mmCIF file of C-alpha atoms and ligand atoms in Angstrom:
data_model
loop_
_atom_site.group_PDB
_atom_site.id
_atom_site.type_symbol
_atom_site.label_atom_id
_atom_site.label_comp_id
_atom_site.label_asym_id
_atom_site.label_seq_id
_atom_site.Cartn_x
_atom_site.Cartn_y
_atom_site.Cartn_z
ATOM 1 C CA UNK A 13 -49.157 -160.872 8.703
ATOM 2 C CA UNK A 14 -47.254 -159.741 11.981
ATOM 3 C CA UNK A 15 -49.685 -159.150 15.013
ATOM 4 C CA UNK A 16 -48.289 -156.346 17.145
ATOM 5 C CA UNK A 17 -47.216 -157.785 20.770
ATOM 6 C CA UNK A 18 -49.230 -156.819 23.884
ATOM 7 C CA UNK A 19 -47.920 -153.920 25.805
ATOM 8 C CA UNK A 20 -47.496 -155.865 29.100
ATOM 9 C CA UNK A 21 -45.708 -158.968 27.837
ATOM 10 C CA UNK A 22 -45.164 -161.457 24.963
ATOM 11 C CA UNK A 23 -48.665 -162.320 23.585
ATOM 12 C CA UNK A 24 -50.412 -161.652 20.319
ATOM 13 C CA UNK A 25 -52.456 -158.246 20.575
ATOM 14 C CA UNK A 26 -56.473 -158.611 20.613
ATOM 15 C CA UNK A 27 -56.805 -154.780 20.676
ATOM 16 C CA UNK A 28 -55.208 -151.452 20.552
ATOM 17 C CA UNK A 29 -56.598 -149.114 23.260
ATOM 18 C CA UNK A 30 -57.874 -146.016 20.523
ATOM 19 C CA UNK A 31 -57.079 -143.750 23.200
ATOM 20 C CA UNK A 32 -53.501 -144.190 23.552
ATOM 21 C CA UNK A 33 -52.615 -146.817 21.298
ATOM 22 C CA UNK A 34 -51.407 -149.571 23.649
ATOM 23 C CA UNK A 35 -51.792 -152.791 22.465
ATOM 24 C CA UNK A 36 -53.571 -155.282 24.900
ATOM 25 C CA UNK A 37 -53.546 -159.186 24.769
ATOM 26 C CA UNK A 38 -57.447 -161.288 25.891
ATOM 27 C CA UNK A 39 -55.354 -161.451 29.910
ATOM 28 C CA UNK A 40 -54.585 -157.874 29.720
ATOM 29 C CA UNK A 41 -57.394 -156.325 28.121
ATOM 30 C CA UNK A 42 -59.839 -158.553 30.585
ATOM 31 C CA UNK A 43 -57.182 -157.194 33.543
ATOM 32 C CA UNK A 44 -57.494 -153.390 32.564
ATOM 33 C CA UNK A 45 -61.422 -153.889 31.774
ATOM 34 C CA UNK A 46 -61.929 -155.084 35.580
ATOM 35 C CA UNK A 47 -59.907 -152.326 37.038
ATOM 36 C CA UNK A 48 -61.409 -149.812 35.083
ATOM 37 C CA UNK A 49 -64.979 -150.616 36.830
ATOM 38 C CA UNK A 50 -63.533 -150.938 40.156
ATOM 39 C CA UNK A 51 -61.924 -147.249 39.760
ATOM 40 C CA UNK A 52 -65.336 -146.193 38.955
ATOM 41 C CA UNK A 53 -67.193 -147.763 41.797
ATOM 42 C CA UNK A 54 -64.526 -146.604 44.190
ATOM 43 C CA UNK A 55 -64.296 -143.050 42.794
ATOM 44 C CA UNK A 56 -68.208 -142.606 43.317
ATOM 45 C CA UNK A 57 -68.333 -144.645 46.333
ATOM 46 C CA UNK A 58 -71.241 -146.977 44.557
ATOM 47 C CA UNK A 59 -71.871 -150.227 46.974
ATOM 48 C CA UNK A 60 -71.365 -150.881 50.706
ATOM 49 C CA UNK A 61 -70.105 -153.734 52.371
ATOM 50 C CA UNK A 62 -72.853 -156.557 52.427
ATOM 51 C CA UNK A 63 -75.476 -154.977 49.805
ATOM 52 C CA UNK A 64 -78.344 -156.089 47.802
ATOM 53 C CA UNK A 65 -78.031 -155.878 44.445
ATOM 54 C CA UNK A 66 -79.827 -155.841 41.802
ATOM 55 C CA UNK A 67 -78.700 -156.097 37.972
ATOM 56 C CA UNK A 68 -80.749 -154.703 35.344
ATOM 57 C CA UNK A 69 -79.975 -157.474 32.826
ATOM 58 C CA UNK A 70 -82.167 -157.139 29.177
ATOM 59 C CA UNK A 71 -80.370 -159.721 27.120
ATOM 60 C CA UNK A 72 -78.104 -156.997 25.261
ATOM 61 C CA UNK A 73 -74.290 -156.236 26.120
ATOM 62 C CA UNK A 74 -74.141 -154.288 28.270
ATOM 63 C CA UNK A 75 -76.402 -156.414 30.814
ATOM 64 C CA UNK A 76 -74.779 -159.126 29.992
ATOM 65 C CA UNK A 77 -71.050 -158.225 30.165
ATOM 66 C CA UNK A 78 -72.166 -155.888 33.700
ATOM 67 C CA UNK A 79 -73.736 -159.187 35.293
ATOM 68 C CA UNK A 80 -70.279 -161.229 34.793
ATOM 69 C CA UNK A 81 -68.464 -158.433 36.098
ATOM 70 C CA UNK A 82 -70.819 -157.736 39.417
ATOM 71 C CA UNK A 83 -70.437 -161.521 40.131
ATOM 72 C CA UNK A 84 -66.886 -161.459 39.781
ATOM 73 C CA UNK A 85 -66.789 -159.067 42.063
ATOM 74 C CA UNK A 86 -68.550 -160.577 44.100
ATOM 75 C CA UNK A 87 -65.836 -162.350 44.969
ATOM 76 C CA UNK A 88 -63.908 -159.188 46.047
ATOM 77 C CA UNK A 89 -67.202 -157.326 47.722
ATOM 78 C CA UNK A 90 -69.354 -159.254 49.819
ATOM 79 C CA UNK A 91 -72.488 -158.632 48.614
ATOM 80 C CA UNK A 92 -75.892 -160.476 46.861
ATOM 81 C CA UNK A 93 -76.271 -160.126 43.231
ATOM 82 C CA UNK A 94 -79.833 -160.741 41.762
ATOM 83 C CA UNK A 95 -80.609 -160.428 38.023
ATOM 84 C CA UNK A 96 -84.001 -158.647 37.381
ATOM 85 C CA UNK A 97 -85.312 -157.868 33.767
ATOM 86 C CA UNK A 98 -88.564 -155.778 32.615
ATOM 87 C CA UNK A 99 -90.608 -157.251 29.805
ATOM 88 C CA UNK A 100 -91.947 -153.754 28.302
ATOM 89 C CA UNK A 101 -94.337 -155.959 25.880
ATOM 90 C CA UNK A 102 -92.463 -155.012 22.731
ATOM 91 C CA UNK A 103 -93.524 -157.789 19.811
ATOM 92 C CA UNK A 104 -90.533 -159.804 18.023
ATOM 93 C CA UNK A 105 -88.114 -158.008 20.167
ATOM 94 C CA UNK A 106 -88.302 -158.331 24.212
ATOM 95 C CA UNK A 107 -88.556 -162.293 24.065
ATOM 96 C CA UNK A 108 -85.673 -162.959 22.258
ATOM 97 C CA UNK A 109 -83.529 -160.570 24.949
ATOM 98 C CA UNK A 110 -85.579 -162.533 27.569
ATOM 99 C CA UNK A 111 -84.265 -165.515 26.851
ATOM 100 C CA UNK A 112 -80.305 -164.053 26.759
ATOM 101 C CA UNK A 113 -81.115 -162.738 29.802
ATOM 102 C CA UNK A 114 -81.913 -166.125 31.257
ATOM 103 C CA UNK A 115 -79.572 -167.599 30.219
ATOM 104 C CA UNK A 116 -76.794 -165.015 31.755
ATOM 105 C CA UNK A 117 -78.283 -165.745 35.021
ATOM 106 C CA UNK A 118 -78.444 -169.627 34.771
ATOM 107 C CA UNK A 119 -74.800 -169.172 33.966
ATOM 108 C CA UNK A 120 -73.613 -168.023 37.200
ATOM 109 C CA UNK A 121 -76.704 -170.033 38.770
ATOM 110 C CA UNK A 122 -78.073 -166.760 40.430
ATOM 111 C CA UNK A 123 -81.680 -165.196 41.017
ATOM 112 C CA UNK A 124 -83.768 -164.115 38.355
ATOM 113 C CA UNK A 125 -86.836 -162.331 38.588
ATOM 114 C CA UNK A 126 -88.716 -160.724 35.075
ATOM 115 C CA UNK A 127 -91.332 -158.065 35.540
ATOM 116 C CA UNK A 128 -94.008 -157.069 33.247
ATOM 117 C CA UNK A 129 -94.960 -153.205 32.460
ATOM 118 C CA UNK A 130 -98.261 -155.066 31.809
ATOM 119 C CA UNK A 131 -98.712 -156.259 35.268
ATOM 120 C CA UNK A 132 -97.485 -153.067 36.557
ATOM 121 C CA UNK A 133 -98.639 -150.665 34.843
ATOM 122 C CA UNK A 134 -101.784 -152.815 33.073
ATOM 123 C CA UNK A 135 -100.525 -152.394 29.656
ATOM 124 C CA UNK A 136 -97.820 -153.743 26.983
ATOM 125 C CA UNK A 137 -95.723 -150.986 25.724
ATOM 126 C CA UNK A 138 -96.991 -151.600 22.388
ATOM 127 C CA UNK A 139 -100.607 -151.140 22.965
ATOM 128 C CA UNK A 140 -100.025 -148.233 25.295
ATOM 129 C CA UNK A 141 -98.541 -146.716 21.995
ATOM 130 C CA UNK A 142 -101.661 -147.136 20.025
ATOM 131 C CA UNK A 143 -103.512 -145.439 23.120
ATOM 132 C CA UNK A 144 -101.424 -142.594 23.032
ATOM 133 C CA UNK A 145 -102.572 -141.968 19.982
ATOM 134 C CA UNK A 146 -100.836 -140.813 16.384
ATOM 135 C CA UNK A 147 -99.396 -137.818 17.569
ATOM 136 C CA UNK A 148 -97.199 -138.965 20.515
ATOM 137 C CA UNK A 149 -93.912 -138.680 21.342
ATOM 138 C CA UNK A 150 -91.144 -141.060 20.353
ATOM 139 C CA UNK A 151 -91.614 -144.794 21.945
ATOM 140 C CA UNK A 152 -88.869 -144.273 24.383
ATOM 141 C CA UNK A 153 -90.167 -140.641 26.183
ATOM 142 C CA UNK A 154 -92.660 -143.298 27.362
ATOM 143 C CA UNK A 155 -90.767 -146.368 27.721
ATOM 144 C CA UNK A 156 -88.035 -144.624 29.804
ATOM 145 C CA UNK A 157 -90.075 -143.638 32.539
ATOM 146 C CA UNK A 158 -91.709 -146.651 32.316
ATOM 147 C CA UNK A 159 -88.693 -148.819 32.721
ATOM 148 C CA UNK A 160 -87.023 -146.529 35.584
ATOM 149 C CA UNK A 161 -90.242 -146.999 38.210
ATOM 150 C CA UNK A 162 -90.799 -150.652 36.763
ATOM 151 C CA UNK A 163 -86.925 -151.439 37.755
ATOM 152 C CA UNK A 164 -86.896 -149.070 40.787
ATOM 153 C CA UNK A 165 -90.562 -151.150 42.024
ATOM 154 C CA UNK A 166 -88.665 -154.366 41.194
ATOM 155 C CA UNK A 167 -85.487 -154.128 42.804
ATOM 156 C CA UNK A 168 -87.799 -152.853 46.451
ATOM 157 C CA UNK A 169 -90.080 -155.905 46.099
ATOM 158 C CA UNK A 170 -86.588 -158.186 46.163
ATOM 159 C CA UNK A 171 -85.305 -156.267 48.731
ATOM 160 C CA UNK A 172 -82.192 -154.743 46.557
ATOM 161 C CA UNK A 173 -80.078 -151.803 48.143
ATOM 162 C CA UNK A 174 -78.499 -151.082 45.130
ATOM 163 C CA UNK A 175 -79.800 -151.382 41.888
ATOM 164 C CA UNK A 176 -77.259 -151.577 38.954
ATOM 165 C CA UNK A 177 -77.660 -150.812 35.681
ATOM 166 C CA UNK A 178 -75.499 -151.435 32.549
ATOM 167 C CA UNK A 179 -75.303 -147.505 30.882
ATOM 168 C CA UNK A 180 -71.802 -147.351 29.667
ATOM 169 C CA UNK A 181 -69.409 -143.948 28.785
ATOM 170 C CA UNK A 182 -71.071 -143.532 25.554
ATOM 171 C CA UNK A 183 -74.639 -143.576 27.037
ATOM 172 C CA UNK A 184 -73.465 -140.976 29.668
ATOM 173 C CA UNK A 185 -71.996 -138.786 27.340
ATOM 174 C CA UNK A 186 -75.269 -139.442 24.688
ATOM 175 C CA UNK A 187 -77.565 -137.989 27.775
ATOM 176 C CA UNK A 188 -75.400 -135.093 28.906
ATOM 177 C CA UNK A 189 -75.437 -133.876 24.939
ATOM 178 C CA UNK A 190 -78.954 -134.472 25.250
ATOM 179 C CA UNK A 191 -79.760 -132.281 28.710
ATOM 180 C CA UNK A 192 -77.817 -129.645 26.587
ATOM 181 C CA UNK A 193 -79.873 -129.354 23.556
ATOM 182 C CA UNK A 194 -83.183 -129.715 25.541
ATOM 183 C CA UNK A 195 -82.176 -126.248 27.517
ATOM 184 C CA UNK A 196 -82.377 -128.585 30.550
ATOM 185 C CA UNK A 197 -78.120 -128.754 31.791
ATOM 186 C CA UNK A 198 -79.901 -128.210 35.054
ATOM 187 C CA UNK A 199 -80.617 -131.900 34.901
ATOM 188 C CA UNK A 200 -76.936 -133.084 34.704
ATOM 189 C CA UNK A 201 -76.103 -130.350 37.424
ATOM 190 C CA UNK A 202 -78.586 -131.710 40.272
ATOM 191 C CA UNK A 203 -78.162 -135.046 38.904
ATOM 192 C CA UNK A 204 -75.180 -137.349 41.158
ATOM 193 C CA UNK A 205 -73.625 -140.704 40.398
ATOM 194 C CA UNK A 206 -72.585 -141.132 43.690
ATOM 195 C CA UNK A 207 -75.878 -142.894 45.520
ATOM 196 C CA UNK A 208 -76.480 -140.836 47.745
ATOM 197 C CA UNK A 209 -80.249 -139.949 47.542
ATOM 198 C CA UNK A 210 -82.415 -140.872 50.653
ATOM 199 C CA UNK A 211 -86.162 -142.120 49.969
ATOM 200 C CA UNK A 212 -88.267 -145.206 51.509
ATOM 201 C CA UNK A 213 -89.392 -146.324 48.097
ATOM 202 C CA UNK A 214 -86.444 -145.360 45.791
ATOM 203 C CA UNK A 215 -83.729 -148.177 45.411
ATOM 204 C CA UNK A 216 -80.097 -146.125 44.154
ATOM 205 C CA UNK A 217 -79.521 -146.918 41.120
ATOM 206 C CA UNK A 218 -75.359 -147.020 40.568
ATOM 207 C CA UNK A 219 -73.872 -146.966 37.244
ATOM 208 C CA UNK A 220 -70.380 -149.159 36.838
ATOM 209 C CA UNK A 221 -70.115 -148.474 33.294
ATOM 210 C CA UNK A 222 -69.879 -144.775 33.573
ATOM 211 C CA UNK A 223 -66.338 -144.503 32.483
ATOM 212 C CA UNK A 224 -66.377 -147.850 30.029
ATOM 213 C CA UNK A 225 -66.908 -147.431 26.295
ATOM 214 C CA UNK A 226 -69.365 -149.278 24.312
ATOM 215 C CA UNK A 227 -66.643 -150.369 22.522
ATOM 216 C CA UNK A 228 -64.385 -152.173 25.233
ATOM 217 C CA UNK A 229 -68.110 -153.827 26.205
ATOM 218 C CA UNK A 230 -68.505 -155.219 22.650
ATOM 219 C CA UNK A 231 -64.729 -156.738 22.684
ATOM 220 C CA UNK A 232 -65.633 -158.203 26.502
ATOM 221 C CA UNK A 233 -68.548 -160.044 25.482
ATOM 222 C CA UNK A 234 -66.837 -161.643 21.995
ATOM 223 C CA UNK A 235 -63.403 -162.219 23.508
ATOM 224 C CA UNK A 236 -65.008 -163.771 26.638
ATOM 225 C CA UNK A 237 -67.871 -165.562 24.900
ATOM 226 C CA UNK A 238 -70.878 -163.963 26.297
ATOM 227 C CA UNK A 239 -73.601 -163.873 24.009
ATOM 228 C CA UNK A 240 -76.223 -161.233 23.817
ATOM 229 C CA UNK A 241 -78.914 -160.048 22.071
ATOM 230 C CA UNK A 242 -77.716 -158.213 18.997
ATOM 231 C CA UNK A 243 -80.719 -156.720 17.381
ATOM 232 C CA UNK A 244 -82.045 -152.939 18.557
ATOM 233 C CA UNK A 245 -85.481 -151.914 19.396
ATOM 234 C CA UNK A 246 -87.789 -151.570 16.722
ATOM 235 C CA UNK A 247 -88.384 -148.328 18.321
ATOM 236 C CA UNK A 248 -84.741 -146.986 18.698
ATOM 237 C CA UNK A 249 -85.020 -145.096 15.465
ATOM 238 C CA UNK A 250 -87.530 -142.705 16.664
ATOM 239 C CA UNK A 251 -85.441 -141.779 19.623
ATOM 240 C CA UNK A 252 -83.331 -138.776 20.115
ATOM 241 C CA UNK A 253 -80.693 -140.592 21.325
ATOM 242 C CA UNK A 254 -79.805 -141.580 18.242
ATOM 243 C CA UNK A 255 -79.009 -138.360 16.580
ATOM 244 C CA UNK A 256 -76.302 -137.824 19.893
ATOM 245 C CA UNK A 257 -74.990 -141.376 18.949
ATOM 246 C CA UNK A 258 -74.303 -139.803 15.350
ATOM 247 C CA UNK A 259 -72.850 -137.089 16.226
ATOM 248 C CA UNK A 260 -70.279 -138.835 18.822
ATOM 249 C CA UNK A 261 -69.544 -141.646 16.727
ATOM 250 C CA UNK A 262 -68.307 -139.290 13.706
ATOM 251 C CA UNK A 263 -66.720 -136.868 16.492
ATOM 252 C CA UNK A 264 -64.767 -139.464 17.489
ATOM 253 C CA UNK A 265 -62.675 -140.683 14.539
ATOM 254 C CA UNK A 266 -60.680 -137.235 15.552
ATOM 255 C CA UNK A 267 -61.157 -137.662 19.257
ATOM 256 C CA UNK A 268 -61.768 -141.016 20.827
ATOM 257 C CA UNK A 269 -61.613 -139.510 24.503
ATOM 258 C CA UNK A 270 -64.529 -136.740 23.967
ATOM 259 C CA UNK A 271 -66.860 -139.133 25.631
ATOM 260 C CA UNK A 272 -64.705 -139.293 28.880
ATOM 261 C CA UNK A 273 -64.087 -135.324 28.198
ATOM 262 C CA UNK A 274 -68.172 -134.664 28.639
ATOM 263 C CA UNK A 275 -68.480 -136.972 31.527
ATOM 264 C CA UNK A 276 -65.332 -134.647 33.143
ATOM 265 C CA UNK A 277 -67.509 -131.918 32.425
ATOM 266 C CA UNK A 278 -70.660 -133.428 33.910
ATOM 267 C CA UNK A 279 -68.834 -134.617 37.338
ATOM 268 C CA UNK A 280 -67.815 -131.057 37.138
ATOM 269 C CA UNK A 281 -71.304 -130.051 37.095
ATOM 270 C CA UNK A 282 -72.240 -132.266 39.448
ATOM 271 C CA UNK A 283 -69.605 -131.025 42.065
ATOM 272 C CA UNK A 284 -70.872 -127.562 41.034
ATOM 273 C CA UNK A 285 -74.492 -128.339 41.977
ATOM 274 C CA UNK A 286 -73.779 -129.802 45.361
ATOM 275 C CA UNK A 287 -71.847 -126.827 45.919
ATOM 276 C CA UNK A 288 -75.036 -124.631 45.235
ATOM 277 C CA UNK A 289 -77.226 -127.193 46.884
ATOM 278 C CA UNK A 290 -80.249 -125.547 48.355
ATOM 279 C CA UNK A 291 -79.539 -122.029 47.659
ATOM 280 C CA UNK A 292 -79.933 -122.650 44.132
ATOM 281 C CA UNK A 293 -82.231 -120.159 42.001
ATOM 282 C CA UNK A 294 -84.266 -122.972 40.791
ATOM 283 C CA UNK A 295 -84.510 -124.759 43.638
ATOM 284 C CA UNK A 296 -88.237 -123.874 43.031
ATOM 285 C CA UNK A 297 -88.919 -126.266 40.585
ATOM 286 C CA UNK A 298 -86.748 -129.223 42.287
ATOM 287 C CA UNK A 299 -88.798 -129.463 45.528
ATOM 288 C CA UNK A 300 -88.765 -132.918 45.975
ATOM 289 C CA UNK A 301 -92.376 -134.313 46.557
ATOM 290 C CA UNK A 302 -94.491 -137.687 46.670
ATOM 291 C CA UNK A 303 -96.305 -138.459 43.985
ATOM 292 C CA UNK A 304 -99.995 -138.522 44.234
ATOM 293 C CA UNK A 305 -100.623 -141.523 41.998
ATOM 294 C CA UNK A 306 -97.855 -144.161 43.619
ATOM 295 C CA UNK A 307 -95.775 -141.772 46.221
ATOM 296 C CA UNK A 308 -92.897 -142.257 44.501
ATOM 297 C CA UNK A 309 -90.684 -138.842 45.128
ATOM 298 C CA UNK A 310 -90.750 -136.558 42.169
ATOM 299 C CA UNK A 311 -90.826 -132.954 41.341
ATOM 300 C CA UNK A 312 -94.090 -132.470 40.431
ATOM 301 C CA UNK A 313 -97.370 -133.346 41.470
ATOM 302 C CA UNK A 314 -97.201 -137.015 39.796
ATOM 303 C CA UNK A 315 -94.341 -138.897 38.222
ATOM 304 C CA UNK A 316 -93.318 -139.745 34.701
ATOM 305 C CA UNK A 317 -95.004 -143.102 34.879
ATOM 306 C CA UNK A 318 -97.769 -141.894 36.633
ATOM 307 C CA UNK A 319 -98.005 -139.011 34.294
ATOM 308 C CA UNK A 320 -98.280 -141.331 31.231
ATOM 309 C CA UNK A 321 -100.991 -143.360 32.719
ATOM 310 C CA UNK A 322 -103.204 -140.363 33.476
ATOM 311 C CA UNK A 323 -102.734 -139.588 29.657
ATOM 312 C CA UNK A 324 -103.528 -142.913 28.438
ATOM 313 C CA UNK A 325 -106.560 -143.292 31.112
ATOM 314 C CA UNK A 326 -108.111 -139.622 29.349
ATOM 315 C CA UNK A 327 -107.793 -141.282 25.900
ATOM 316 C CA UNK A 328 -109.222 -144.203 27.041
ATOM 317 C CA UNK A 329 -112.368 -141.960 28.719
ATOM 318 C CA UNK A 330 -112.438 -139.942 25.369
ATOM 319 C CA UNK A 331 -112.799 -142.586 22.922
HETATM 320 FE FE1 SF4 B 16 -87.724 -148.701 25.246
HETATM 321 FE FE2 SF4 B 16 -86.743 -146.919 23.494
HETATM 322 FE FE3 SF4 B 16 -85.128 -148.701 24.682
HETATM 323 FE FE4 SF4 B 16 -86.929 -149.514 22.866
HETATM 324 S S1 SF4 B 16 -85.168 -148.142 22.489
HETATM 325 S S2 SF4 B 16 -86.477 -150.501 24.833
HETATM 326 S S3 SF4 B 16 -88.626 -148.121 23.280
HETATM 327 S S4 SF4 B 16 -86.248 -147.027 25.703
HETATM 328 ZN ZN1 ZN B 17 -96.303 -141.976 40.302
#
C-alpha cells in the first residue's frame, strides 16, 4: 500500500487535512496544530505578558492536549501555568478522569489543585440530582453552572488571571446552534471571546481551542502519546448538546468547514453586539448585577449556581 507523501516534504502522511486535502506528516501536522492556537490567541488578544493561568484540565482530550500546548507555550509567553480540575462527585466516572488529570500535570511537573462541588457547593452532583427531584432538567443544565463558578472560584483562590479552558471548534459551533434553537442568539451576540470583561471576583476565562476541531485534538493526543480519559459522562446522553453534535457530525460529511463557518458567523455577532453596546433594546435584561447569594456578577438577582442551590435548599425544606 502507497502512503501519500506529506505536503511540506518527503515523509509518510499521518493525516489529510478534510478541509483542503493536504496531506500532513506527525512534524507538520504537530507544526500547523501549534500555529493554529497561536493565531487564535493572537486574533482575540487572549493572555498578557506575565499572566496567571489556569488550565481547566478533567482527564479527557481536550484538557489534556490544551495543557501540553499552554506549557509549550510557555516557552514562547512568559507566563505561570497551573492545572486545576473540579471533582463534580459523579460515581464510576470523575475518578478515573482524576487520575489522567494527574498525571498530565506530573508530566510537565506543574501545580495541581482539584476542587470539590461538594466542598463548594455542599453536595456531589449525583445526590444534588436525587434532590432535584424526578422531574428536573438534564444533569448538565445543573452541572454547567456548577462547574463555571466552581472553576471561576478556583482559579481566584490560586490567584489565576486567566483561566483556560479546553472547548474546541466543534463545542463552539455545538453552543451557537444551541443559543439558536433556544430563541436566545442574544447570548452569542453579547457574548466575547476576547477577555475583556472587568469584575473583582470573575477570572476571564479564554478559549484556545476556538478555531481547533475535535478531530485534529483526537490525532494530537494519539500521535503525541497523551493519554486521556476516553469514556463520556454517564450523563451526556440526557444533554442537548448531543442532538447539535448529531446534526454537525452528519452535516459535515458534505461540509467539513461548517463548524469554522458558524463560529464566522458568531464573531460576526459578536462584533455586531459591541457595536450596539449599551444602546441595545434589551439592554434591560443584561444589567449586570451582584448576586445576592455569593456576589458573583450576573443578570439577575442570583446566579446559576446560586439559583440551583436555592432550589435544592426548598426541596430539602419541603420534604
Ligand atoms: Fe457535567 Fe453534563 Fe459534562 Fe457530565 S456531560 S460532566 S453532567 S456537563
Ligand atoms: Zn451566586
Amino acid at each position: 500500500m502507497q502512503f501519500p507523501i506529506c505536503y511540506h516534504c518527503d515523509e509518510k502522511a499521518v493525516w489529510q487535512r478534510p478541509w483542503d486535502k493536504t496531506n500532513l506528516c506527525l512534524k507538520h501536522f504537530n507544526k500547523s496544530f501549534m500555529r493554529k492556537v497561536q493565531k487564535t490567541i493572537n486574533q482575540y488578544k487572549l493572555f498578557e505578558r506575565n499572566d496567571i493561568i489556569a488550565v481547566g484540565v478533567s482527564g479527557g482530550k481536550d484538557s489534556v492536549v490544551l495543557l501540553d500546548v499552554m506549557v509549550k507555550l510557555q516557552e514562547k509567553h512568559p507566563s505561570k501555568v497551573i492545572a486545576i480540575s473540579i471533582d463534580e462527585g459523579i460515581e464510576g466516572y470523575r475518578q478515573d478522569g482524576l487520575k489522567y488529570a494527574t498525571m498530565a500535570a506530573e508530566r510537565y511537573g506543574i501545580e495541581h489543585y482539584t476542587f470539590s462541588f461538594e466542598e463548594e457547593f455542599g453536595h456531589h452532583l449525583d445526590d444534588a440530582l436525587v434532590l432535584l427531584g424526578s422531574d428536573r432538567k438534564p444533569a448538565c443544565s445543573y452541572c454547567g453552572p456548577f462547574r463555571r463558578k466552581a472553576l471561576n472560584d478556583a482559579a481566584r483562590k490560586i490567584g489565576a488571571t486567566k483561566l483556560v479552558t479546553g472547548h474546541n471548534a466543534d463545542d463552539e459551533a455545538q453552543t451557537v446552534l444551541m443559543n439558536l434553537m433556544r430563541g436566545d442568539l442574544l447570548k452569542t451576540l453579547h457574548s466575547n471571546p476576547e477577555p475583556k470583561f472587568k469584575h473583582s471576583s470573575f477570572v476571564n476565562r479564554v478559549k484556545p481551542f476556538r478555531k481547533t476541531t475535535e478531530q485534529e485534538i483526537v490525532l494530537y493526543a494519539n500521535l503525541n502519546n497523551l493519554p486521556y480519559q476516553e469514556e463520556s459522562c454517564p450523563h451526556a446522553v440526557e444533554a442537548f448538546r448531543g442532538h447539535m453534535k448529531n446534526i454537525l457530525t452528519e452535516y459535515m460529511v458534505h461540509d467539513p468547514t461548517v463548524v469554522f463557518a458558524i463560529i464566522r458567523s458568531s464573531d460576526a455577532l459578536h462584533h455586531l453586539g459591541s457595536l450596539v453596546g449599551d444602546t441595545s433594546p434589551h439592554k434591560g435584561n443584561r444589567v449586570i448585577k451582584e448576586c445576592i447569594g455569593c456576589g458573583d456578577p450576573c443578570n439577575g438577582d442570583f446566579c446559576g449556581s446560586c439559583r440551583i442551590i436555592n432550589e435544592i435548599n426548598s426541596n430539602i425544606k419541603n420534604t
